[in-house]
Amino acid sequence: MATPLSLKELSKKEDRFTHGHRMCSGCGAPIVVKIAMLATDYPVVVSNATGCLEVSSCISEFTAWNVPWIHTAFENAAATLSGVETMYRSLKKQGKFDQEVKFIAFGGDGGTYDIGFQSLSGAIERGHDMIYICYDNGAYMNTGIQRSSATPLGADTTTCPAGSVIPGKLRNRKNLTKIMAAHDIPYVAQASPSHWQDLFRKVQKAHELKGPKFINVIAPCNRGWRSKTNDAIQLSRLAVNTCYWPLYEIEDGVTKITVTPKEKIPVAEFMKPQGRFKHLFSPENEGLLQRVQEEVDKEWAKLLKEAKTD
Amino acid sequence: MAKVVAVTGNEACANALRQVNPDVCGIYPITPQTDMMQRFASFIADGKVDTESILVESEHSSMSACIGAAAAGGRVITATSSQGLALMWEMLHIASGDRLPIVMPVVNRALSAPLNIHGDHSDAMGARDTGWIQLWSENGQEAYDNTIQAFRIAEHMDIRLPIMVCMDGFIISHSIERLEYLEDQEVKDFVGPFKNFLPLLDLAKPKSYGPLILTDLYHEYKRAQHEIMTKVKDVVLDVAKDFEKMSGRKYGIFESYRLEDADIAIVILNSAAGTTKDVIDQFREKGIKAGLLKPRLFRPFPFTEIADALKNTKAVCVMDRADSYGSYGPLFMEIASALYPLEKKPLLMNKIYGLGGRDYLPSHAVQVLTELNEIAKSGKVNTLKDYIGVRE
């Protein structure tokens, strides 16, 4: 079921996540969803956690989803989808359904890293045949930019604001991709809309593997990142090239870096265009900015080592 | 041919679920429900049902998964108690809002704090406004019969709503009683095949379940839910009629016991009704016209019919095995609402009994009926709300 990786061919395909949704202009999330939905020719059923994507894509009788889609609540896209997938298996086993169907859950970082983590971990442990895709914009953007456990070190959010005493978030973000890999599942990956072919291939590959799969995709939010409306792809590319958001996959426990930046540039290049890090560029916060760079370097070194060892 | 057995309420319900053979079951343990789902898991393990189980990590995920499975298109069950039902609370609203006919035995148990695992109606009463149909059961036989009837009610094309079958924790779930099982084929024929309605897995016609509804329509959706509830009573009665033809056991929306000519009456739910009936017989022998009303359909609440059944009594005590702190017991509030439109109403009082599994003794029923008899004579209620069986 491979769709060729050619824009000419892809442009002929029917949109499964259509235009007319009401996401903010310049939002990274619908780009991620569109690529992921184009990456398979299988029939798919989608489950969606409450969040920007959900409230903007299905309002009253208007839906942007051209596939069966279900939203129940914030913390349970994985549990809900595990129910759909189980009924599918039950009906197939009983001979009441004979089509091959794939299952995808979409959740933001709040619904995935935080409130939805138990439901995600549970569904993954049970081994449901589905892909969970997290679009990570680094905060609770839907409710107005409150910190999540995916919020990067030093970021200014409405619940960890950069004030005169506390300069934004003082904790590192949770490394959810690694945590999901520790569930010992067939496939875990990190991707970015800037490298759409890489994202595309990862979704394609995940669909071909049986069992639970997890893909974490960076999704810039110009409202929360306080960046320019047309910066989403540029910023996600900088996230990759600074190694703030390395692109890699862990297949059957084997780590592989899928995109290595030609030149690893300072993380400040990714941060400068974003208002949420503005305060880090004042002299008194020099130490914190340095810490951000050290954390990125440390994680990148770890990843290189893991990929090399394997 | 009915088979007479000696089983616990949990075992009886697990057997009813086996006979129905649902497509998907969410399983999570909680005392005193655990034993029911363990038994059902054994039926799955031994190939006695086709059911696929989802061995979830919490009740919240159990109900979420049941919602996903029911929306996908098939027959879905789960069971819970107490804290488990409380953890499901958010999802209970979503199951009914999406009109998914999930069947869930609820083994009634008290809520924390303080932690208590025993029989009490606080759990189901807390879920009374979640849009679920509720059937209540006096004993193992009723729990078994209600569970079978629940599928027909929930899955009726005019209804399509989730349903709870309530029974008292330990008192019913763990006590062995004489019970009559129906034949497997009888149950299968009675319940019939699952009929789909807008299944998510209909790939040719993609549906979007769970949209955002703003101020322009939400109000209308909620009113529609109420409208559907008004149709439930007739379906419950129709299903009961069919069930009686098959089993010989008669069910209504409530049970009246020696109520037709009663001067005084007790309104009480579930297992305590049995004890009360015995004491009522003793009072009748003494020439005191006592009676009992035991609600079976608690949601939707049959206000008119209950008011009609109680209208000729002089004094009524509504007994609640759950409380609403700073207010009256939940059943009392329903009965008071039911009686309010009557011009001539009985005098009412509310007794809170049996919280957290505290024994409800025949002496408590004697105490209440004696007080009711005095109220009927004097026309005066001394204490409107009181606790009985409390250690002073």
XYZ file of C-alpha atoms in Angstrom:
702
model
C 0.000 0.000 0.000
C 2.849 2.390 -0.690
C 2.042 5.858 -1.972
C 4.995 7.167 -4.017
C 6.826 10.028 -2.383
C 6.201 12.448 -5.191
C 4.315 15.692 -4.743
C 2.829 15.247 -8.208
C 1.342 11.887 -7.264
C 0.311 13.001 -3.782
C -1.515 16.040 -5.156
C -3.850 13.681 -7.011
C -4.961 11.979 -3.798
C -8.197 12.788 -2.056
C -7.714 14.856 1.118
C -8.652 12.883 4.208
C -8.209 15.940 6.396
C -9.783 18.613 4.263
C -9.401 22.354 3.905
C -12.010 24.450 5.689
C -10.934 23.427 9.186
C -10.599 26.340 11.566
C -7.053 25.975 12.874
C -5.145 29.290 13.145
C -3.347 30.355 9.986
C 0.250 29.269 10.191
C -0.416 26.438 12.664
C 1.876 23.443 12.389
C -0.616 20.831 13.579
C -2.867 20.557 10.481
C 0.248 20.221 8.304
C 1.358 17.271 10.448
C -2.113 15.713 10.248
C -2.393 16.223 6.505
C 0.962 14.584 5.823
C 0.179 11.689 8.173
C -3.200 11.101 6.531
C -1.679 11.231 3.032
C 0.939 8.695 4.038
C -1.369 5.706 3.768
C -3.819 4.304 1.262
C -5.413 1.997 3.846
C -8.830 2.924 5.196
C -8.150 4.659 8.537
C -10.188 5.422 11.627
C -9.039 8.402 13.680
C -9.409 9.168 17.360
C -8.707 12.709 18.521
C -8.009 14.055 21.987
C -9.690 17.313 23.005
C -7.450 20.183 21.978
C -6.903 22.760 19.212
C -7.086 20.126 16.482
C -10.337 18.696 17.776
C -12.248 21.885 18.547
C -11.239 23.426 15.233
C -11.834 20.493 12.926
C -15.306 19.314 13.878
C -17.833 21.968 14.862
C -21.529 21.090 14.797
C -22.310 19.473 11.450
C -19.097 20.706 9.826
C -16.256 18.218 9.884
C -12.876 18.368 8.181
C -12.443 14.603 8.612
C -13.123 12.600 5.521
C -12.596 9.362 7.451
C -14.422 7.842 10.455
C -13.437 10.046 13.386
C -14.153 9.949 17.098
C -13.508 12.411 19.890
C -14.578 11.631 23.441
C -12.486 13.622 25.941
C -9.070 15.166 26.617
C -7.151 12.357 28.268
C -8.297 9.278 26.428
C -7.714 9.336 22.672
C -5.671 6.137 23.108
C -8.231 4.363 25.324
C -11.090 5.354 23.022
C -9.227 4.121 19.958
C -8.295 0.899 21.749
C -12.045 0.284 22.080
C -12.650 0.934 18.381
C -9.749 -1.322 17.431
C -10.977 -4.075 19.765
C -14.474 -4.008 18.281
C -12.869 -4.184 14.833
C -10.916 -7.297 15.874
C -13.994 -8.820 17.479
C -16.125 -8.320 14.369
C -13.335 -9.581 12.111
C -12.887 -12.702 14.240
C -16.611 -13.365 14.045
C -16.590 -12.933 10.266
C -18.795 -9.834 10.430
C -16.196 -7.479 8.937
C -13.580 -8.241 6.319
C -11.741 -5.033 5.397
C -8.207 -4.130 6.422
C -8.355 -0.945 8.519
C -5.633 1.123 10.221
C -6.084 3.178 13.362
C -4.513 6.551 14.226
C -4.879 8.618 17.377
C -3.913 12.303 17.399
C -3.253 14.213 20.598
C -1.473 17.418 21.528
C 1.303 17.428 24.128
C -1.122 18.152 27.001
C -3.377 15.245 26.046
C -0.368 12.977 25.516
C 2.507 13.841 27.865
C 0.288 14.858 30.788
C -3.377 14.073 31.372
C -3.495 11.421 28.646
C -0.307 9.622 29.620
C -1.951 6.876 31.662
C -4.457 6.079 28.935
C -1.681 6.107 26.317
C 0.666 3.928 28.349
C -2.177 1.495 29.097
C -3.264 1.189 25.471
C 0.337 0.758 24.298
C 0.991 -1.935 26.913
C -2.122 -3.821 25.801
C -0.661 -4.015 22.322
C -3.448 -2.479 20.245
C -2.609 -2.268 16.558
C -2.549 1.506 16.106
C -0.348 4.567 15.686
C -0.461 7.323 18.263
C 0.750 10.620 16.819
C 1.494 13.438 19.220
C 1.639 16.914 17.719
C 3.862 18.658 20.216
C 3.646 22.440 20.359
C 5.121 22.566 23.836
C 2.211 23.904 25.918
C -1.558 23.851 26.446
C -2.158 26.119 23.461
C -5.900 25.396 23.224
C -6.589 26.874 26.649
C -4.192 29.796 26.233
C -0.533 28.787 26.446
C -0.233 27.135 29.874
C 2.849 25.003 30.574
C 2.794 21.283 29.941
C 5.458 18.718 30.699
C 6.520 19.173 27.050
C 7.226 22.885 27.606
C 10.938 23.481 27.011
C 13.323 24.748 29.643
C 13.233 28.530 29.930
C 9.972 29.070 28.035
C 7.564 31.800 29.083
C 3.991 30.502 29.405
C 0.900 31.860 31.142
C 1.319 29.497 34.118
C 5.113 29.664 34.269
C 5.522 33.269 33.174
C 8.919 34.895 32.940
C 8.770 37.308 35.873
C 11.212 39.429 37.820
C 12.042 36.524 40.151
C 11.384 33.403 38.074
C 12.568 33.437 34.443
C 9.960 31.075 32.887
C 10.024 27.277 33.069
C 12.837 25.940 35.225
C 12.408 22.271 34.371
C 13.391 20.292 31.332
C 10.672 18.864 29.138
C 9.746 15.227 29.594
C 11.408 12.999 27.014
C 8.226 11.234 25.989
C 9.669 9.636 22.865
C 12.180 7.752 25.018
C 9.528 6.883 27.587
C 7.370 5.407 24.844
C 10.374 3.462 23.541
C 10.803 2.010 27.028
C 7.379 0.349 26.518
C 9.293 -1.985 24.211
C 6.988 -1.564 21.222
C 7.724 -2.204 17.530
C 8.185 1.412 16.491
C 8.806 4.816 18.025
C 9.899 7.895 16.106
C 10.375 11.614 16.249
C 9.499 13.685 13.192
C 9.003 17.229 11.938
C 6.766 18.792 9.275
C 9.851 20.548 7.859
C 11.134 17.128 6.808
C 7.852 15.950 5.336
C 9.301 13.001 3.435
C 10.868 11.701 6.641
C 7.534 12.106 8.473
C 5.728 10.486 5.567
C 8.068 7.474 5.524
C 7.777 7.040 9.272
C 3.976 6.918 9.167
C 4.109 4.565 6.192
C 6.535 2.267 7.967
C 4.536 2.337 11.201
C 1.381 1.234 9.372
C 3.174 -1.846 8.058
C 4.229 -2.988 11.544
C 1.734 -4.854 13.715
C 1.107 -3.564 17.244
C 1.324 -0.190 18.946
C 3.421 2.575 17.386
C 4.203 6.087 18.622
C 5.355 9.088 16.586
C 6.137 12.413 18.217
C 5.978 15.345 15.801
C 6.978 18.909 16.546
C 4.182 21.301 15.581
C 4.952 25.025 15.870
C 2.228 27.271 17.284
C 2.739 30.891 16.348
C 0.298 32.070 19.033
C 2.112 30.281 21.841
C 5.612 30.563 20.464
C 4.977 34.200 19.646
C 6.521 33.812 16.233
C 5.547 34.981 12.751
C 2.495 33.398 11.108
C 4.548 32.039 8.200
C 7.360 30.633 10.361
C 6.081 27.122 11.190
C 8.185 25.190 8.690
C 11.268 27.395 9.159
C 11.064 26.980 12.959
C 10.569 23.238 12.837
C 13.568 23.025 10.495
C 15.626 25.037 12.989
C 14.443 22.675 15.740
C 15.935 19.802 13.754
C 19.154 21.582 12.723
C 19.889 22.763 16.249
C 19.267 19.208 17.493
C 16.587 20.567 19.797
C 14.263 18.117 18.009
C 16.388 15.316 16.528
C 14.782 13.128 13.893
C 15.202 9.471 14.733
C 13.378 6.210 15.015
C 13.612 3.210 17.309
C 12.550 0.069 15.512
C 12.524 -3.104 17.581
C 14.868 -1.425 20.041
C 17.347 -0.284 17.379
C 17.904 3.477 17.332
C 18.545 5.167 13.996
C 19.011 8.881 13.390
C 17.064 9.514 10.196
C 18.210 13.086 9.522
C 21.621 14.350 10.651
C 22.031 18.123 10.363
C 24.859 19.084 8.005
C 25.960 21.577 10.603
C 24.657 21.529 14.169
C 23.799 25.168 14.857
C 23.345 26.776 18.323
C 19.891 26.264 19.883
C 19.654 30.064 20.272
C 18.974 30.218 16.507
C 15.795 28.233 17.075
C 14.865 30.335 20.099
C 15.557 33.864 18.861
C 12.565 34.159 16.502
C 10.228 33.128 19.338
C 8.774 35.617 21.814
C 8.441 32.898 24.468
C 12.260 32.871 24.839
C 12.778 36.649 24.516
C 13.719 37.062 28.199
C 16.535 34.489 27.882
C 18.488 36.885 25.692
C 18.848 39.487 28.454
C 22.228 39.460 30.268
C 20.807 38.236 33.615
C 19.480 35.065 32.023
C 22.691 34.155 30.233
C 23.164 31.186 32.566
C 19.750 29.742 31.767
C 20.324 30.115 28.040
C 23.606 28.288 28.472
C 21.824 25.527 30.376
C 19.371 25.109 27.496
C 22.317 24.612 25.110
C 23.970 22.148 27.506
C 20.782 20.104 27.801
C 20.393 19.941 24.017
C 24.050 18.921 23.608
C 23.750 16.271 26.300
C 20.643 14.716 24.768
C 22.127 14.800 21.262
C 25.327 13.132 22.483
C 23.256 10.430 24.175
C 21.301 9.835 21.002
C 24.461 9.626 18.865
C 25.874 7.087 21.275
C 22.691 4.998 21.248
C 22.526 5.054 17.464
C 26.238 4.179 17.211
C 26.105 1.372 19.772
C 23.266 -0.208 17.913
C -36.683 -25.332 30.953
C -35.449 -23.194 33.787
C -32.561 -24.519 35.759
C -32.593 -23.948 39.527
C -29.191 -23.047 40.943
C -27.614 -21.727 44.134
C -25.342 -18.846 43.122
C -24.122 -15.401 44.142
C -25.384 -12.224 42.482
C -22.024 -11.716 40.792
C -22.070 -15.246 39.436
C -25.644 -14.835 38.194
C -24.795 -11.605 36.371
C -21.643 -13.079 34.862
C -23.774 -15.962 33.617
C -26.348 -13.569 32.110
C -23.522 -11.793 30.298
C -22.195 -15.137 29.048
C -25.616 -16.064 27.716
C -25.836 -12.718 25.877
C -22.307 -13.177 24.445
C -21.386 -9.532 23.764
C -18.721 -8.462 21.257
C -16.471 -6.424 23.557
C -16.027 -6.182 27.317
C -14.006 -3.647 29.331
C -12.542 -5.263 32.453
C -11.122 -3.579 35.539
C -11.314 -4.961 39.080
C -12.964 -3.254 42.017
C -14.489 -4.818 45.094
C -17.276 -6.024 45.221
C -17.604 -6.238 41.418
C -14.275 -8.024 40.783
C -15.645 -11.544 41.018
C -18.205 -10.876 38.261
C -15.612 -9.790 35.706
C -13.187 -12.527 36.768
C -15.858 -15.080 36.018
C -16.546 -13.431 32.686
C -12.809 -13.452 31.887
C -12.869 -17.226 32.488
C -15.714 -17.589 29.984
C -13.540 -15.749 27.456
C -10.492 -17.863 28.331
C -12.500 -21.075 27.925
C -14.018 -19.985 24.626
C -17.545 -19.950 26.030
C -18.136 -16.487 24.529
C -16.836 -14.704 21.408
C -16.168 -11.549 23.417
C -12.894 -9.636 23.024
C -11.849 -8.236 26.384
C -10.034 -4.943 26.933
C -7.979 -5.336 30.100
C -7.762 -1.641 30.835
C -5.580 0.262 33.303
C -8.454 2.164 34.955
C -12.206 2.567 34.948
C -11.832 5.852 33.098
C -10.149 4.002 30.259
C -12.633 1.150 30.594
C -15.556 3.442 29.864
C -13.533 5.293 27.179
C -12.738 2.001 25.454
C -16.362 0.837 25.785
C -17.466 4.085 24.146
C -14.993 3.570 21.291
C -16.102 -0.033 20.887
C -19.820 0.798 21.001
C -19.373 3.641 18.510
C -17.461 1.252 16.241
C -20.633 -0.840 16.119
C -21.311 -3.803 18.373
C -22.565 -5.042 21.722
C -20.472 -3.777 24.637
C -20.431 -4.470 28.374
C -18.436 -3.592 31.452
C -19.112 -3.594 35.200
C -17.987 -1.514 38.138
C -18.591 -0.257 41.672
C -18.053 2.803 43.823
C -14.788 4.669 43.105
C -14.700 3.000 39.708
C -18.049 4.470 38.782
C -16.905 7.820 40.152
C -13.758 7.662 38.001
C -15.976 6.960 34.971
C -18.210 9.930 35.698
C -16.883 12.138 32.904
C -17.210 9.329 30.388
C -20.701 8.322 31.554
C -21.976 11.611 30.148
C -20.189 10.964 26.864
C -21.637 7.447 26.538
C -25.177 8.779 26.919
C -24.544 11.966 24.917
C -23.322 9.839 22.018
C -26.298 7.459 22.547
C -24.297 4.276 22.901
C -26.200 1.283 24.336
C -23.514 0.006 26.728
C -24.739 -2.378 29.456
C -23.058 -2.089 32.863
C -23.889 -3.968 36.061
C -23.083 -1.670 39.009
C -22.451 -3.454 42.293
C -23.416 -0.667 44.675
C -20.787 0.356 47.197
C -19.969 3.334 49.412
C -17.615 6.134 48.371
C -14.472 7.374 50.126
C -13.531 9.053 52.427
C -13.379 7.231 54.765
C -12.625 4.214 52.611
C -15.370 1.625 52.739
C -15.967 -1.301 50.393
C -19.465 -2.278 51.521
C -22.975 -1.957 50.159
C -24.375 1.554 49.821
C -26.063 3.457 46.996
C -23.808 6.536 46.935
C -22.125 5.447 43.701
C -25.174 5.038 41.475
C -26.929 8.015 43.067
C -23.898 10.116 42.139
C -24.348 8.971 38.557
C -28.096 9.568 38.417
C -27.778 12.695 36.236
C -25.379 11.246 33.672
C -28.100 10.325 31.187
C -27.902 6.568 31.869
C -30.952 4.416 32.371
C -30.896 2.793 35.828
C -32.559 -0.463 36.828
C -32.339 -1.553 40.488
C -32.501 -5.133 41.761
C -33.667 -6.600 45.065
C -31.865 -9.923 44.826
C -29.699 -12.111 42.613
C -32.687 -13.234 40.547
C -33.663 -9.654 39.782
C -30.064 -8.697 39.002
C -29.874 -11.613 36.552
C -33.264 -10.852 34.987
C -32.567 -7.108 34.791
C -29.200 -7.705 33.137
C -30.848 -9.725 30.366
C -33.646 -7.193 29.894
C -31.139 -4.312 29.934
C -29.814 -5.235 26.471
C -33.262 -5.062 24.905
C -34.002 -1.716 26.572
C -30.664 -0.046 25.787
C -30.532 -1.302 22.202
C -34.142 -0.457 21.333
C -34.069 1.691 18.199
C -36.072 4.475 19.895
C -33.708 4.536 22.865
C -30.034 3.699 22.125
C -28.861 4.720 25.582
C -26.452 3.168 28.081
C -27.923 1.339 31.063
C -26.801 0.450 34.597
C -28.125 -2.580 36.431
C -27.708 -1.878 40.135
C -27.449 -4.447 42.925
C -26.195 -4.199 46.506
C -22.531 -4.893 47.118
C -21.863 -8.078 49.158
C -25.500 -8.409 50.287
C -26.398 -9.489 46.737
C -23.078 -9.743 44.923
C -21.566 -12.216 47.396
C -24.542 -13.996 49.005
C -25.652 -17.335 47.645
C -29.328 -17.494 46.769
C -31.724 -19.800 44.995
C -32.014 -18.649 41.421
C -33.678 -19.777 38.218
C -31.470 -19.609 35.143
C -32.973 -19.383 31.697
C -31.693 -21.627 28.935
C -28.840 -20.185 26.871
C -30.893 -20.332 23.677
C -33.854 -18.617 25.358
C -31.656 -15.700 26.378
C -30.049 -15.540 22.952
C -33.434 -15.430 21.247
C -34.813 -12.930 23.741
C -31.930 -10.485 23.316
C -31.651 -11.013 19.555
C -28.818 -9.937 17.279
C -27.239 -6.512 17.790
C -28.661 -3.913 15.438
C -26.234 -1.219 14.355
C -26.988 2.463 14.271
C -24.493 4.842 12.592
C -21.442 2.634 13.210
C -18.036 4.289 13.072
C -16.717 1.272 11.157
C -19.058 1.913 8.234
C -16.149 3.011 6.057
C -18.324 3.913 3.081
C -20.081 6.588 5.120
C -17.537 8.181 7.465
C -19.038 9.638 10.628
C -17.602 12.194 13.031
C -18.418 11.257 16.642
C -18.129 13.875 19.376
C -18.068 17.283 17.672
C -17.789 20.638 19.394
C -21.261 22.087 19.883
C -21.496 25.731 20.805
C -24.210 27.888 22.357
C -26.312 27.705 19.214
C -27.178 24.007 19.602
C -25.988 22.476 22.909
C -29.251 23.355 24.662
C -31.227 21.520 21.966
C -29.032 18.413 22.246
C -29.632 18.194 25.981
C -33.372 18.683 25.596
C -33.327 15.871 23.017
C -31.710 13.584 25.608
C -34.595 14.281 27.954
C -37.111 13.568 25.186
C -35.542 10.149 24.596
C -35.766 9.394 28.299
C -39.523 9.958 28.191
C -39.793 6.955 25.838
C -37.856 4.588 28.089
C -40.705 3.666 30.435
C -42.879 2.113 27.713
C -39.932 0.158 26.354
C -39.119 -1.138 29.849
C -42.717 -2.309 30.238
C -42.816 -3.922 26.776
C -39.563 -5.752 27.405
C -40.854 -6.870 30.829
C -43.996 -8.274 29.177
C -41.912 -10.357 26.772
C -39.664 -11.427 29.611
C -42.671 -12.585 31.632
C -43.885 -14.708 28.701
C -40.509 -16.436 28.630
C -39.735 -16.711 32.333
C -43.033 -16.349 34.171
C -41.445 -13.589 36.236
C -43.285 -10.289 36.227
C -41.557 -6.881 36.277
C -42.850 -3.330 36.232
C -41.290 0.088 36.604
C -41.625 -0.436 40.360
C -42.961 -3.113 42.680
C -45.948 -2.511 44.945
C -46.193 -4.795 47.945
C -49.513 -4.747 49.842
C -49.794 -1.095 48.829
C -53.296 -1.036 47.286
C -55.130 -0.347 50.564
C -52.146 0.766 52.662
C -52.349 3.642 55.167
C -48.620 3.739 55.734
C -45.818 2.880 53.305
C -42.090 2.551 53.017
C -40.287 3.410 49.785
C -36.993 1.567 49.586
C -34.541 0.333 46.940
C -32.788 -2.978 46.370
C -32.051 -5.678 48.958
C -33.549 -3.906 51.998
C -36.971 -4.285 50.362
C -36.924 -8.006 51.176
C -36.476 -7.472 54.909
C -39.098 -4.714 54.849
C -41.670 -6.972 53.173
C -41.351 -9.501 56.023
C -41.943 -6.808 58.649
C -44.862 -5.411 56.662
C -46.438 -8.877 56.839
C -46.068 -8.795 60.641
C -47.759 -5.373 60.802
C -50.566 -6.586 58.541
C -51.102 -9.495 60.945
C -51.524 -6.911 63.706
C -54.162 -5.185 61.577
C -51.998 -2.231 60.540
C -52.314 -1.501 56.847
C -48.676 -1.206 55.843
C -47.268 -1.430 52.329
C -44.093 -1.011 50.320
C -43.013 0.588 47.065
C -39.738 -0.572 45.560
C -38.578 1.492 42.565
C -37.019 -0.575 39.762
C -36.647 2.090 37.081
C -34.874 4.952 38.834
C -33.781 6.831 35.699
C -35.930 7.950 34.058
C -37.976 8.307 37.247
C -41.662 7.388 36.815
C -43.110 10.349 38.758
C -46.748 10.083 37.731
C -47.077 6.353 38.273
C -45.372 6.479 41.661
C -47.522 9.405 42.800
C -50.560 7.421 41.767
C -49.397 4.381 43.703
C -48.813 6.388 46.898
C -51.688 8.876 46.691
C -54.068 7.061 49.047
C -51.556 6.495 51.830
C -51.508 8.710 54.925
C -47.806 8.613 55.760
C -44.761 7.522 53.773
C -41.169 7.007 54.815
C -38.601 7.174 52.043
C -35.507 5.239 53.025
C -32.184 6.172 51.499
C -29.002 4.094 51.520
C -27.135 7.218 50.360
C -27.074 10.774 51.580
C -26.927 14.264 50.186
C -25.168 16.136 52.948
C -27.036 19.278 53.827
C -30.089 18.033 51.986
C -32.471 15.045 51.957
C -31.590 11.590 50.660
C -31.692 11.326 46.859
C -34.656 8.921 46.719
C -36.602 11.155 49.108
C -36.154 14.125 46.790
C -37.589 12.116 43.882
C -40.571 10.899 45.875
C -41.257 14.377 47.263
C -41.160 15.738 43.698
C -43.488 12.982 42.529
C -46.034 13.750 45.258
C -45.859 17.535 45.019
C -48.492 17.940 42.237
C -51.076 15.953 44.258
C -53.742 17.982 46.044
C -54.019 15.470 48.850
C -50.615 14.089 49.693
C -49.340 11.693 52.322
C -47.091 13.017 55.075
C -43.456 12.323 54.270
C -40.313 11.555 56.189
C -36.818 10.513 55.213
C -34.614 7.955 56.959
C -30.999 7.399 56.062
C -30.012 3.772 56.744
C -27.330 1.210 56.059
C -24.485 3.499 54.914
C -21.217 1.704 54.168
C -22.797 -1.725 54.652
C -24.304 -1.083 58.089
C -26.880 -3.823 58.646
C -30.501 -3.011 57.966
C -32.359 -5.069 60.545
C -36.024 -6.051 60.841
C -36.045 -3.961 64.049
C -35.288 -0.863 61.937
C -38.311 -1.553 59.743
C -40.397 -2.077 62.907
C -39.181 1.273 64.256
C -40.047 3.086 61.009
C -43.464 1.472 60.591
C -44.324 2.189 64.228
C -43.405 5.839 63.745
C -45.391 5.977 60.488
C -48.407 4.530 62.247
C -48.219 7.276 64.864
C -47.821 9.956 62.162
C -50.845 8.577 60.313
C -52.885 8.887 63.527
C -51.568 12.252 64.742
C -51.023 13.926 61.354
C -47.696 15.203 62.644
C -44.130 14.503 61.512
C -41.593 15.123 64.250
C -38.290 14.764 62.392
C -38.332 15.055 58.623
C -34.862 13.617 58.067
C -33.223 11.200 60.450
C -30.563 8.490 60.560
C -31.457 5.016 61.761
C -29.149 2.308 63.016
C -26.553 4.900 64.090
C -24.337 4.074 67.082
C -24.883 6.810 69.607
